[in-house]
XYZ file of N, CA and C in Angstrom:
795
model
N 131.917 78.920 97.772
C 131.251 79.387 99.079
C 130.751 80.850 98.916
N 131.629 81.716 98.472
C 131.205 83.044 98.398
C 130.109 83.377 97.381
N 130.101 82.510 96.342
C 129.150 82.649 95.293
C 127.714 82.176 95.955
N 127.788 81.023 96.754
C 126.560 80.573 97.321
C 126.092 81.622 98.412
N 126.912 82.206 99.152
C 126.532 83.263 100.016
C 125.961 84.512 99.421
N 126.532 84.823 98.101
C 125.984 85.956 97.434
C 124.540 85.682 96.946
N 124.377 84.446 96.427
C 123.011 84.043 95.904
C 122.037 84.057 97.110
N 122.399 83.606 98.249
C 121.539 83.505 99.358
C 121.182 84.957 99.748
N 122.013 85.874 99.800
C 121.846 87.300 100.135
C 120.770 87.879 99.202
N 121.041 87.691 97.886
C 120.113 88.205 96.909
C 118.785 87.627 97.007
N 118.732 86.326 97.289
C 117.408 85.679 97.473
C 116.563 86.274 98.514
N 117.219 86.472 99.723
C 116.696 87.097 100.843
C 116.084 88.439 100.555
N 116.877 89.284 99.896
C 116.547 90.675 99.554
C 115.369 90.630 98.639
N 115.334 89.875 97.536
C 114.368 89.917 96.593
C 113.075 89.324 97.116
N 113.244 88.330 98.031
C 112.004 87.708 98.597
C 111.300 88.745 99.443
N 112.036 89.549 100.226
C 111.399 90.494 101.035
C 110.965 91.832 100.357
N 111.298 91.940 99.149
C 110.975 93.212 98.443
C 109.801 93.085 97.497
N 108.797 93.915 97.708
C 107.594 93.900 96.837
C 107.577 95.184 95.915
N 107.180 95.029 94.778
C 107.124 96.186 93.955
C 105.902 97.073 94.409
N 105.857 98.285 94.110
C 104.728 99.136 94.567
C 103.380 98.665 94.289
N 103.125 98.089 92.988
C 101.746 97.701 92.735
C 101.417 96.499 93.508
N 102.458 95.604 93.811
C 102.042 94.480 94.639
C 101.662 94.879 96.034
N 102.325 96.016 96.547
C 101.924 96.456 97.909
C 100.530 97.141 97.825
N 100.296 97.959 96.780
C 99.155 98.839 96.713
C 97.849 98.096 96.277
N 98.026 97.451 95.094
C 96.933 96.963 94.337
C 96.504 95.499 94.876
N 95.447 95.447 95.634
C 94.957 94.196 96.188
C 93.569 94.030 95.572
N 93.410 92.917 94.708
C 92.134 92.554 94.112
C 91.085 92.320 95.226
N 89.966 92.798 95.055
C 88.904 92.732 96.150
C 88.818 93.804 97.058
N 89.916 94.684 97.071
C 89.814 95.829 97.963
C 88.561 96.690 97.758
N 87.904 97.066 98.738
C 86.751 97.970 98.689
C 86.926 99.079 99.607
N 86.760 100.279 99.199
C 86.801 101.499 99.959
C 85.669 102.340 99.748
N 85.015 102.743 100.834
C 83.751 103.608 100.691
C 84.037 104.985 101.574
N 83.839 106.060 100.871
C 84.033 107.327 101.426
C 82.764 108.125 101.495
N 82.641 108.962 102.494
C 81.556 109.890 102.715
C 82.104 111.245 102.213
N 81.283 111.992 101.478
C 81.678 113.283 101.007
C 80.809 114.370 101.901
N 81.700 115.350 102.344
C 81.135 116.368 103.153
C 81.318 117.751 102.505
N 80.446 118.708 102.765
C 80.583 120.161 102.546
C 80.308 120.700 103.916
N 81.461 121.078 104.590
C 81.289 121.394 106.014
C 80.875 120.203 106.839
N 79.670 120.323 107.456
C 79.064 119.247 108.256
C 77.949 118.595 107.473
N 77.715 119.062 106.242
C 76.614 118.469 105.474
C 77.163 117.388 104.647
N 76.508 116.260 104.725
C 76.756 115.100 103.995
C 76.191 115.176 102.578
N 77.060 115.144 101.612
C 76.638 115.271 100.281
C 76.454 114.011 99.547
N 77.321 112.977 99.814
C 77.087 111.669 99.153
C 78.103 110.684 99.486
N 78.257 109.656 98.614
C 79.209 108.501 98.907
C 79.938 108.155 97.587
N 81.146 107.802 97.833
C 82.016 107.226 96.706
C 82.534 105.863 97.131
N 82.323 104.894 96.285
C 82.771 103.515 96.523
C 83.743 103.069 95.444
N 84.945 102.595 95.855
C 86.026 102.092 94.949
C 86.097 100.597 95.095
N 86.272 99.876 94.125
C 86.538 98.483 94.212
C 87.566 98.082 93.115
N 88.697 97.445 93.465
C 89.588 96.738 92.524
C 89.073 95.398 92.162
N 88.734 95.097 90.988
C 87.782 93.969 90.645
C 88.629 92.669 90.045
N 89.840 92.983 89.367
C 90.425 91.884 88.669
C 91.868 92.208 88.385
N 92.695 91.117 88.142
C 94.027 91.303 87.652
C 94.370 90.073 86.860
N 94.980 90.375 85.678
C 95.419 89.400 84.681
C 96.599 89.846 83.937
N 97.309 88.905 83.316
C 98.410 89.367 82.432
C 98.099 89.093 80.959
N 98.418 90.071 80.186
C 98.142 90.023 78.768
C 99.294 90.587 77.922
N 99.968 89.788 77.203
C 101.065 90.316 76.353
C 102.097 90.912 77.172
N 102.417 90.282 78.356
C 103.463 90.677 79.167
C 103.119 91.884 80.108
N 101.886 92.450 80.000
C 101.483 93.495 80.831
C 100.520 93.080 81.978
N 100.769 93.632 83.097
C 99.841 93.395 84.195
C 98.553 94.370 84.046
N 97.406 93.787 83.893
C 96.129 94.456 83.761
C 95.293 94.378 84.964
N 94.811 95.564 85.429
C 93.959 95.645 86.517
C 92.680 96.308 86.118
N 91.568 95.896 86.711
C 90.273 96.562 86.566
C 89.771 96.991 87.779
N 88.992 98.129 87.741
C 88.389 98.728 88.869
C 87.195 99.401 88.430
N 86.176 99.618 89.454
C 84.975 100.423 89.368
C 84.863 101.456 90.515
N 84.133 102.485 90.225
C 83.816 103.387 91.226
C 82.404 103.813 91.139
N 81.624 103.829 92.230
C 80.238 104.306 92.158
C 80.164 105.628 92.954
N 79.647 106.584 92.240
C 79.533 107.908 92.970
C 78.041 108.392 92.949
N 77.545 108.602 94.179
C 76.152 108.991 94.407
C 75.972 110.028 95.321
N 75.244 111.071 95.004
C 74.788 112.062 96.023
C 73.613 111.585 96.715
N 73.439 112.117 98.001
C 72.261 111.639 98.786
C 71.009 112.487 98.259
N 69.906 111.854 98.421
C 68.600 112.416 98.030
C 68.335 113.715 98.941
N 67.706 114.780 98.241
C 67.294 115.923 99.018
C 68.392 116.989 99.133
N 69.602 116.804 98.584
C 70.613 117.782 98.584
C 70.301 118.849 97.484
N 70.098 120.034 97.800
C 69.863 121.029 96.780
C 71.005 121.282 95.733
N 70.616 121.269 94.476
C 71.414 121.653 93.354
C 72.430 120.561 93.031
N 72.379 119.295 93.681
C 73.349 118.271 93.478
C 72.498 117.026 93.230
N 72.739 116.394 92.033
C 72.109 115.159 91.808
C 73.086 114.293 91.015
N 73.770 113.386 91.544
C 74.844 112.646 90.958
C 74.640 111.181 91.167
N 74.722 110.401 89.993
C 74.664 108.921 90.050
C 75.527 108.384 88.928
N 76.800 108.097 89.189
C 77.752 107.703 88.139
C 78.313 106.351 88.456
N 78.659 105.607 87.420
C 79.525 104.482 87.552
C 80.689 104.621 86.652
N 81.866 104.602 87.149
C 83.082 104.633 86.453
C 83.716 103.169 86.328
N 84.326 102.787 85.257
C 84.998 101.544 85.069
C 86.305 101.824 84.348
N 87.385 101.116 84.843
C 88.603 101.390 84.174
C 89.385 100.018 83.970
N 90.172 100.044 82.896
C 91.214 98.986 82.734
C 92.491 99.552 82.640
N 93.468 99.235 83.562
C 94.664 99.846 83.685
C 95.748 98.887 83.434
N 96.998 99.384 83.059
C 98.045 98.521 82.693
C 99.338 99.097 83.175
N 100.265 98.166 83.519
C 101.578 98.437 83.896
C 102.609 97.489 83.228
N 103.726 97.937 82.926
C 104.681 97.126 82.269
C 105.994 97.022 83.146
N 106.638 95.881 83.109
C 107.970 95.634 83.641
C 108.065 96.105 85.183
N 107.036 95.945 85.938
C 106.934 96.222 87.361
C 107.172 97.777 87.568
N 106.881 98.561 86.658
C 107.033 100.019 86.878
C 106.079 100.512 87.921
N 106.587 101.542 88.760
C 105.705 102.152 89.716
C 104.724 103.046 89.284
N 103.982 102.675 88.264
C 102.997 103.543 87.682
C 101.960 102.772 86.869
N 100.763 103.254 86.600
C 99.760 102.611 85.819
C 99.497 103.616 84.681
N 98.791 103.192 83.679
C 98.150 104.069 82.686
C 96.871 103.428 82.191
N 96.014 104.315 81.721
C 94.635 103.835 81.312
C 94.670 103.102 79.980
N 93.960 101.978 79.870
C 93.781 101.389 78.536
C 92.354 101.589 78.012
N 91.404 101.548 78.930
C 89.938 101.798 78.558
C 89.270 102.319 79.793
N 88.277 103.154 79.525
C 87.563 103.881 80.599
C 86.165 104.028 80.132
N 85.230 103.759 81.012
C 83.799 103.944 80.846
C 83.145 104.908 81.972
N 82.346 105.794 81.503
C 81.667 106.644 82.396
C 80.245 106.542 82.178
N 79.437 106.117 83.031
C 77.991 105.894 82.911
C 77.219 106.745 83.916
N 76.459 107.662 83.394
C 75.600 108.614 84.157
C 74.075 108.133 84.188
N 73.565 107.921 85.334
C 72.198 107.582 85.402
C 71.352 108.751 85.850
N 70.396 109.117 84.972
C 69.463 110.152 85.322
C 68.020 109.639 85.395
N 67.085 110.468 85.793
C 65.694 109.944 85.935
C 65.130 109.236 84.685
N 65.412 109.716 83.585
C 64.819 109.177 82.392
C 65.855 108.839 81.303
N 67.155 108.838 81.594
C 68.052 108.395 80.556
C 69.383 107.945 81.154
N 70.130 107.174 80.337
C 71.466 106.704 80.765
C 72.440 107.144 79.667
N 73.433 107.822 80.066
C 74.455 108.321 79.052
C 75.829 107.634 79.456
N 76.438 107.080 78.399
C 77.553 106.273 78.541
C 78.635 106.771 77.604
N 79.867 107.077 78.197
C 81.030 107.528 77.374
C 82.200 106.484 77.584
N 82.780 106.227 76.468
C 83.818 105.202 76.403
C 85.125 105.798 75.862
N 86.240 105.680 76.633
C 87.536 105.972 75.963
C 88.338 104.723 75.747
N 88.882 104.474 74.616
C 89.809 103.444 74.302
C 91.092 103.985 73.879
N 92.169 103.762 74.683
C 93.444 104.302 74.390
C 94.287 103.313 73.610
N 94.514 103.621 72.351
C 95.291 102.759 71.471
C 96.596 103.296 71.230
N 97.507 103.191 72.199
C 98.890 103.777 72.229
C 99.777 103.490 71.023
N 99.484 102.202 70.527
C 100.362 101.708 69.361
C 99.988 102.531 68.110
N 98.705 103.069 68.123
C 98.257 103.890 66.954
C 98.293 105.365 67.296
N 98.678 105.693 68.475
C 98.774 107.057 68.802
C 97.428 107.740 68.827
N 96.364 107.177 69.306
C 94.962 107.721 69.163
C 94.125 107.189 70.275
N 93.102 108.024 70.554
C 92.067 107.719 71.520
C 90.726 107.667 70.852
N 90.098 106.567 71.018
C 88.720 106.394 70.342
C 87.628 106.877 71.443
N 86.805 107.738 71.077
C 85.860 108.308 72.080
C 84.377 108.012 71.472
N 83.601 107.268 72.301
C 82.261 106.986 71.900
C 81.264 107.412 72.924
N 80.209 108.196 72.523
C 79.138 108.584 73.578
C 77.824 108.092 73.024
N 77.095 107.432 73.965
C 75.774 106.986 73.592
C 74.685 107.359 74.716
N 73.490 107.534 74.354
C 72.435 107.725 75.218
C 71.290 106.741 75.050
N 71.028 106.060 76.181
C 69.901 105.006 75.965
C 70.261 103.909 74.935
N 71.483 103.662 74.754
C 71.923 102.580 73.771
C 72.182 103.231 72.429
N 71.846 104.384 72.138
C 71.961 104.963 70.759
C 73.322 105.892 70.709
N 74.138 105.507 69.714
C 75.444 106.082 69.550
C 75.120 107.591 69.104
N 75.613 108.572 69.842
C 75.446 109.963 69.511
C 76.716 110.557 68.822
N 77.841 110.036 69.287
C 79.133 110.641 68.714
C 80.184 109.497 68.839
N 80.988 109.591 67.730
C 82.218 108.689 67.722
C 83.316 109.523 66.975
N 84.558 109.466 67.643
C 85.649 110.280 67.100
C 86.966 109.687 67.630
N 88.004 110.075 66.801
C 89.290 109.690 67.148
C 90.140 110.807 67.355
N 90.917 110.821 68.526
C 91.812 111.951 68.896
C 93.213 111.490 68.882
N 94.176 112.241 68.205
C 95.478 111.924 68.194
C 96.123 112.130 69.589
N 97.082 111.150 69.939
C 97.862 111.296 71.050
C 99.205 111.973 70.691
N 99.527 113.023 71.336
C 100.752 113.766 71.048
C 101.848 113.394 72.055
N 103.082 113.407 71.528
C 104.276 113.262 72.426
C 104.340 111.909 73.142
N 103.704 110.900 72.525
C 103.833 109.468 73.064
C 103.302 109.514 74.613
N 102.358 110.425 74.919
C 101.824 110.393 76.250
C 101.035 109.258 76.557
N 101.029 108.781 77.856
C 100.181 107.740 78.299
C 99.326 108.392 79.543
N 97.966 108.151 79.300
C 97.077 108.984 80.188
C 96.529 108.207 81.361
N 96.145 109.093 82.330
C 95.251 108.587 83.426
C 93.772 108.981 83.049
N 92.825 108.141 83.467
C 91.445 108.625 83.466
C 91.061 108.993 84.834
N 89.738 109.310 85.001
C 89.375 109.789 86.277
C 89.323 108.812 87.382
N 89.423 107.528 87.038
C 89.519 106.440 88.100
C 90.924 105.957 88.208
N 91.579 105.658 87.138
C 92.926 105.030 87.318
C 93.866 105.952 88.062
N 93.520 107.271 88.057
C 94.408 108.313 88.749
C 94.419 108.025 90.315
N 93.313 107.513 90.811
C 93.132 107.091 92.213
C 94.232 106.073 92.666
N 94.450 105.169 91.774
C 95.369 104.012 91.999
C 96.828 104.422 91.622
N 96.919 105.177 90.548
C 98.338 105.511 90.120
C 98.971 106.309 91.080
N 98.288 107.453 91.765
C 98.967 108.261 92.713
C 99.327 107.347 93.989
N 98.630 106.463 94.364
C 98.938 105.556 95.413
C 100.193 104.838 95.291
N 100.346 104.362 93.947
C 101.609 103.619 93.596
C 102.779 104.477 93.538
N 102.590 105.775 93.270
C 103.793 106.610 93.224
C 104.170 107.310 94.519
N 103.602 106.940 95.632
C 103.647 107.481 96.860
C 104.822 107.042 97.747
N 105.772 106.373 97.264
C 106.832 105.704 97.964
C 108.117 106.554 97.935
N 108.100 107.713 97.545
C 109.299 108.635 97.517
C 108.986 109.993 97.422
N 109.950 110.852 97.743
C 109.666 112.328 97.551
C 110.073 112.647 96.119
N 108.990 112.984 95.399
C 109.113 113.329 93.981
C 107.885 114.172 93.505
N 108.205 114.997 92.530
C 107.187 115.908 91.939
C 106.612 115.205 90.668
N 105.311 115.164 90.481
C 104.773 114.561 89.270
C 103.918 115.501 88.567
N 103.928 115.417 87.220
C 102.992 116.130 86.306
C 102.367 115.025 85.436
N 101.140 114.694 85.651
C 100.477 113.502 85.064
C 99.491 113.866 84.026
N 99.688 113.426 82.792
C 98.607 113.631 81.722
C 97.299 112.817 82.118
N 96.239 113.560 81.931
C 94.995 112.929 82.304
C 94.040 113.239 81.074
N 93.254 112.333 80.687
C 92.209 112.507 79.735
C 90.872 112.446 80.434
N 90.085 113.592 80.447
C 88.893 113.663 81.189
C 88.018 114.711 80.603
N 86.702 114.494 80.579
C 85.762 115.344 79.982
C 86.033 115.583 78.492
N 86.391 114.560 77.814
C 86.716 114.519 76.490
C 87.804 115.417 76.113
N 88.762 115.680 76.886
C 89.854 116.524 76.514
C 91.154 116.174 77.475
N 92.225 116.576 76.875
C 93.470 116.388 77.527
C 93.710 117.415 78.665
N 94.085 116.948 79.846
C 94.445 117.871 80.971
C 95.572 117.261 81.732
N 95.735 117.748 82.941
C 96.884 117.181 83.825
C 96.575 117.464 85.194
N 97.403 116.764 86.008
C 97.294 116.936 87.526
C 98.717 116.957 87.933
N 99.103 117.858 88.814
C 100.451 117.894 89.477
C 100.260 117.599 90.973
N 101.275 116.796 91.505
C 101.299 116.467 92.889
C 102.684 116.066 93.390
N 102.747 116.096 94.689
C 104.118 115.729 95.358
C 103.692 115.177 96.646
N 104.598 114.463 97.322
C 104.339 113.710 98.507
C 105.268 114.152 99.576
N 104.791 114.261 100.862
C 105.580 114.595 102.024
C 105.629 113.247 102.696
N 106.849 112.600 102.886
C 107.058 111.332 103.401
C 107.146 111.423 104.939
N 107.118 112.584 105.596
C 107.106 112.652 107.051
C 105.792 112.221 107.605
N 105.878 111.197 108.548
C 104.612 110.768 109.053
C 103.711 111.744 109.778
N 102.512 111.784 109.429
C 101.581 112.774 109.906
C 100.406 112.044 110.646
N 99.332 112.718 111.127
C 98.289 112.035 111.823
C 96.967 112.673 111.395
N 95.916 111.914 111.204
C 94.508 112.355 110.999
C 93.590 111.588 111.868
N 92.350 112.087 111.969
C 91.307 111.333 112.647
C 90.033 111.438 111.861
N 89.215 110.429 111.870
C 87.883 110.441 111.213
C 86.782 109.910 112.187
N 85.599 110.183 111.788
C 84.516 109.709 112.582
C 84.382 108.231 112.539
N 84.867 107.515 111.493
C 84.528 105.966 111.423
C 85.791 105.237 112.096
N 86.840 105.893 112.321
C 87.932 105.132 112.960
C 88.195 105.781 114.373
N 88.291 104.771 115.309
C 88.215 105.341 116.757
C 89.680 105.472 117.348
N 90.585 105.733 116.479
C 91.917 106.125 116.946
C 92.574 106.952 115.884
N 93.696 107.636 116.248
C 94.456 108.443 115.311
C 95.158 107.537 114.301
N 95.150 108.004 113.136
C 95.732 107.181 112.012
C 97.020 107.828 111.538
N 98.041 106.978 111.438
C 99.295 107.456 110.803
C 99.218 107.510 109.343
N 99.672 108.658 108.805
C 99.471 108.955 107.352
C 100.702 109.636 106.777
N 100.803 109.763 105.389
C 101.645 110.670 104.806
C 100.672 111.548 103.879
N 101.259 112.712 103.454
C 100.459 113.621 102.727
C 100.758 113.766 101.308
N 99.829 113.881 100.512
C 100.000 114.180 99.091
C 99.231 115.599 98.827
N 99.904 116.534 98.172
C 99.276 117.859 97.837
C 99.573 118.117 96.308
N 98.528 118.709 95.782
C 98.612 119.036 94.246
C 97.620 119.919 93.752
N 97.588 119.981 92.451
C 96.660 120.863 91.714
C 96.140 120.114 90.493
N 94.767 120.051 90.420
C 94.052 119.537 89.202
C 93.674 120.556 88.264
N 94.125 120.401 87.029
C 93.853 121.397 85.904
C 92.405 121.056 85.283
N 91.617 120.229 85.812
C 90.390 119.901 85.201
C 89.259 119.981 86.351
N 88.030 119.872 85.826
C 86.848 119.988 86.678
C 86.357 118.578 86.835
N 86.241 118.021 87.977
C 85.733 116.768 88.194
C 84.328 116.786 88.831
N 83.771 115.703 89.347
C 82.555 115.497 89.952
C 82.564 116.313 91.170
N 81.369 116.822 91.598
C 81.014 117.827 92.694
C 81.743 119.148 92.495
N 82.207 119.371 91.105
C 83.006 120.582 90.779
C 84.372 120.685 91.280
N 84.942 119.479 91.631
C 86.396 119.415 92.057
C 87.311 120.114 91.044
N 88.221 121.001 91.503
C 89.203 121.556 90.632
C 90.208 122.193 91.421
N 91.348 122.541 90.862
C 92.417 123.380 91.598
C 93.117 122.554 92.672
N 93.402 123.154 93.848
C 94.300 122.562 94.848
C 93.572 121.383 95.574
N 94.417 120.459 96.055
C 93.768 119.340 96.817
C 94.870 118.902 97.816
N 94.377 118.257 98.812
C 95.299 117.532 99.875
C 94.725 116.178 100.150
N 95.486 115.287 100.296
C 94.981 113.895 100.676
C 95.973 113.240 101.577
N 95.378 112.446 102.571
C 96.330 111.759 103.515
C 96.072 110.252 103.251
N 97.342 109.624 102.903
C 97.366 108.196 102.713
C 97.834 107.458 103.852
N 97.334 106.192 104.116
C 97.827 105.489 105.189
C 99.353 105.231 105.101
N 99.982 105.456 106.206
C 101.547 105.331 106.221
C 101.989 103.763 106.360
N 101.581 103.033 105.385
C 101.981 101.651 105.390
C 101.988 101.269 103.799
N 102.189 100.003 103.530
C 102.330 99.561 102.097
C 101.035 99.766 101.343
N 99.890 99.721 101.962
C 98.543 99.880 101.174
C 98.293 101.182 100.659
N 98.901 102.169 101.357
C 98.743 103.655 100.867
C 97.206 103.943 100.593
N 96.397 103.522 101.556
C 94.917 103.824 101.286
C 94.593 105.214 101.742
N 93.910 106.014 100.965
C 93.536 107.315 101.383
C 92.499 107.279 102.472
N 92.880 108.010 103.501
C 92.041 108.043 104.777
C 91.150 109.308 104.751
N 91.661 110.407 104.175
C 90.933 111.670 104.281
C 91.435 112.508 103.106
N 90.623 113.432 102.568
C 91.136 114.316 101.426
C 90.305 115.625 101.547
N 90.875 116.692 101.026
C 90.096 117.971 100.935
C 90.374 118.496 99.456
N 89.305 118.921 98.876
C 89.195 119.410 97.499
C 88.562 120.769 97.377
N 89.098 121.666 96.516
C 88.438 122.873 96.199
C 87.251 122.569 95.277
N 86.186 123.315 95.518
C 85.135 123.304 94.537
C 84.620 124.754 94.380
N 83.667 124.961 93.492
C 83.281 126.390 93.088
C 82.799 127.122 94.292
N 82.168 126.395 95.275
C 81.515 127.140 96.436
C 82.344 127.089 97.672
N 83.592 126.587 97.616
C 84.435 126.508 98.751
C 85.312 125.229 98.671
N 85.138 124.296 99.728
C 85.828 123.065 99.676
C 85.002 121.914 100.232
N 85.256 120.753 99.787
C 84.574 119.475 100.246
C 85.699 118.512 100.830
N 85.301 117.629 101.674
C 86.143 116.685 102.233
C 85.527 115.226 102.024
N 86.466 114.337 101.887
C 86.166 112.964 101.829
C 86.730 112.205 102.981
N 86.079 111.264 103.678
C 86.562 110.485 104.783
C 86.241 109.044 104.536
N 87.321 108.225 104.845
C 87.076 106.818 104.696
C 86.028 106.401 105.716
N 85.014 105.794 105.288
C 83.863 105.284 106.141
C 83.893 103.772 106.410
N 84.148 103.009 105.294
C 84.115 101.518 105.463
C 85.410 101.093 104.571
N 85.780 99.963 104.860
C 86.894 99.292 104.035
C 86.895 97.723 104.107
N 87.318 97.175 103.103
C 87.448 95.655 103.038
C 88.684 95.375 102.250
N 89.669 94.923 103.012
C 90.981 94.507 102.346
C 91.655 93.488 103.303
N 91.985 92.285 102.698
C 92.403 91.186 103.562
C 93.526 91.586 104.380
N 93.514 91.372 105.693
C 94.620 91.684 106.638
C 94.963 93.085 106.802
N 94.092 94.058 106.448
C 94.445 95.524 106.601
C 93.532 96.143 107.724
N 94.124 97.027 108.437
C 93.540 97.879 109.359
C 94.327 99.234 109.284
N 93.706 100.430 109.415
C 94.407 101.567 109.388
C 95.504 101.617 110.399
N 96.710 101.987 110.062
C 97.838 101.989 110.934
C 97.739 103.064 112.076
N 97.975 102.708 113.336
C 97.864 103.619 114.419
C 99.000 104.552 114.493
N 98.677 105.865 114.780
C 99.761 106.786 115.030
C 100.262 106.634 116.460
N 101.478 106.363 116.634
C 102.093 106.045 117.930
C 103.014 107.160 118.563
N 103.436 108.086 117.689
C 104.419 109.082 118.247
C 103.671 109.994 119.249
């Protein structure tokens, strides 16, 4: 009888417990953000988690991001497509990049860069091509058994790591070189508002420092507010750039059964 009761308790506990990636990573999720410099609308960023499958005991997720600046913005002309293949093992609360593609669309050319992370060989294969012609191919050694984030997988990995108070120093491979990002979470419930959501949203805060330069000139300190629920969807963010700071706000979203959590305190 005691054994049966113990099994029943364990069954209830495990049935009600989801691993972080099961909470955060929902295939089909689409998130669209508007980018602002002050009150000036600079552009739009769209994220989509496209697929999930299991390969050699690893959970593999794929995602894309489209980054576009609006026409007529002085000194800014961006049109990028990012694609990532991410992996996690043994239900760990983290991802790492397996493959990453960055495609830049210009008026008269298309440049594509591919990173292939071969951790078993401790190397990264880097290939760059323009208009289908390979311009460069090289292999870079991976030091200290590091497992890297790319510019897109980082978006999902940080969300997965946001379920506890902890400091992180994450290896990142971006702009054809090794870098890092440091961040930590404040689990106290906070509140933000956006133009697209007609009520105050309950959030938690992530603050950190990026040691690389990203799109729109993003670098240095940043703050982001994630929904205070199991989805951990970024609602709003602020980033340093060379001319000041820019902000991102969630404009549209598609995720089965999800709405931004209301702040009730």
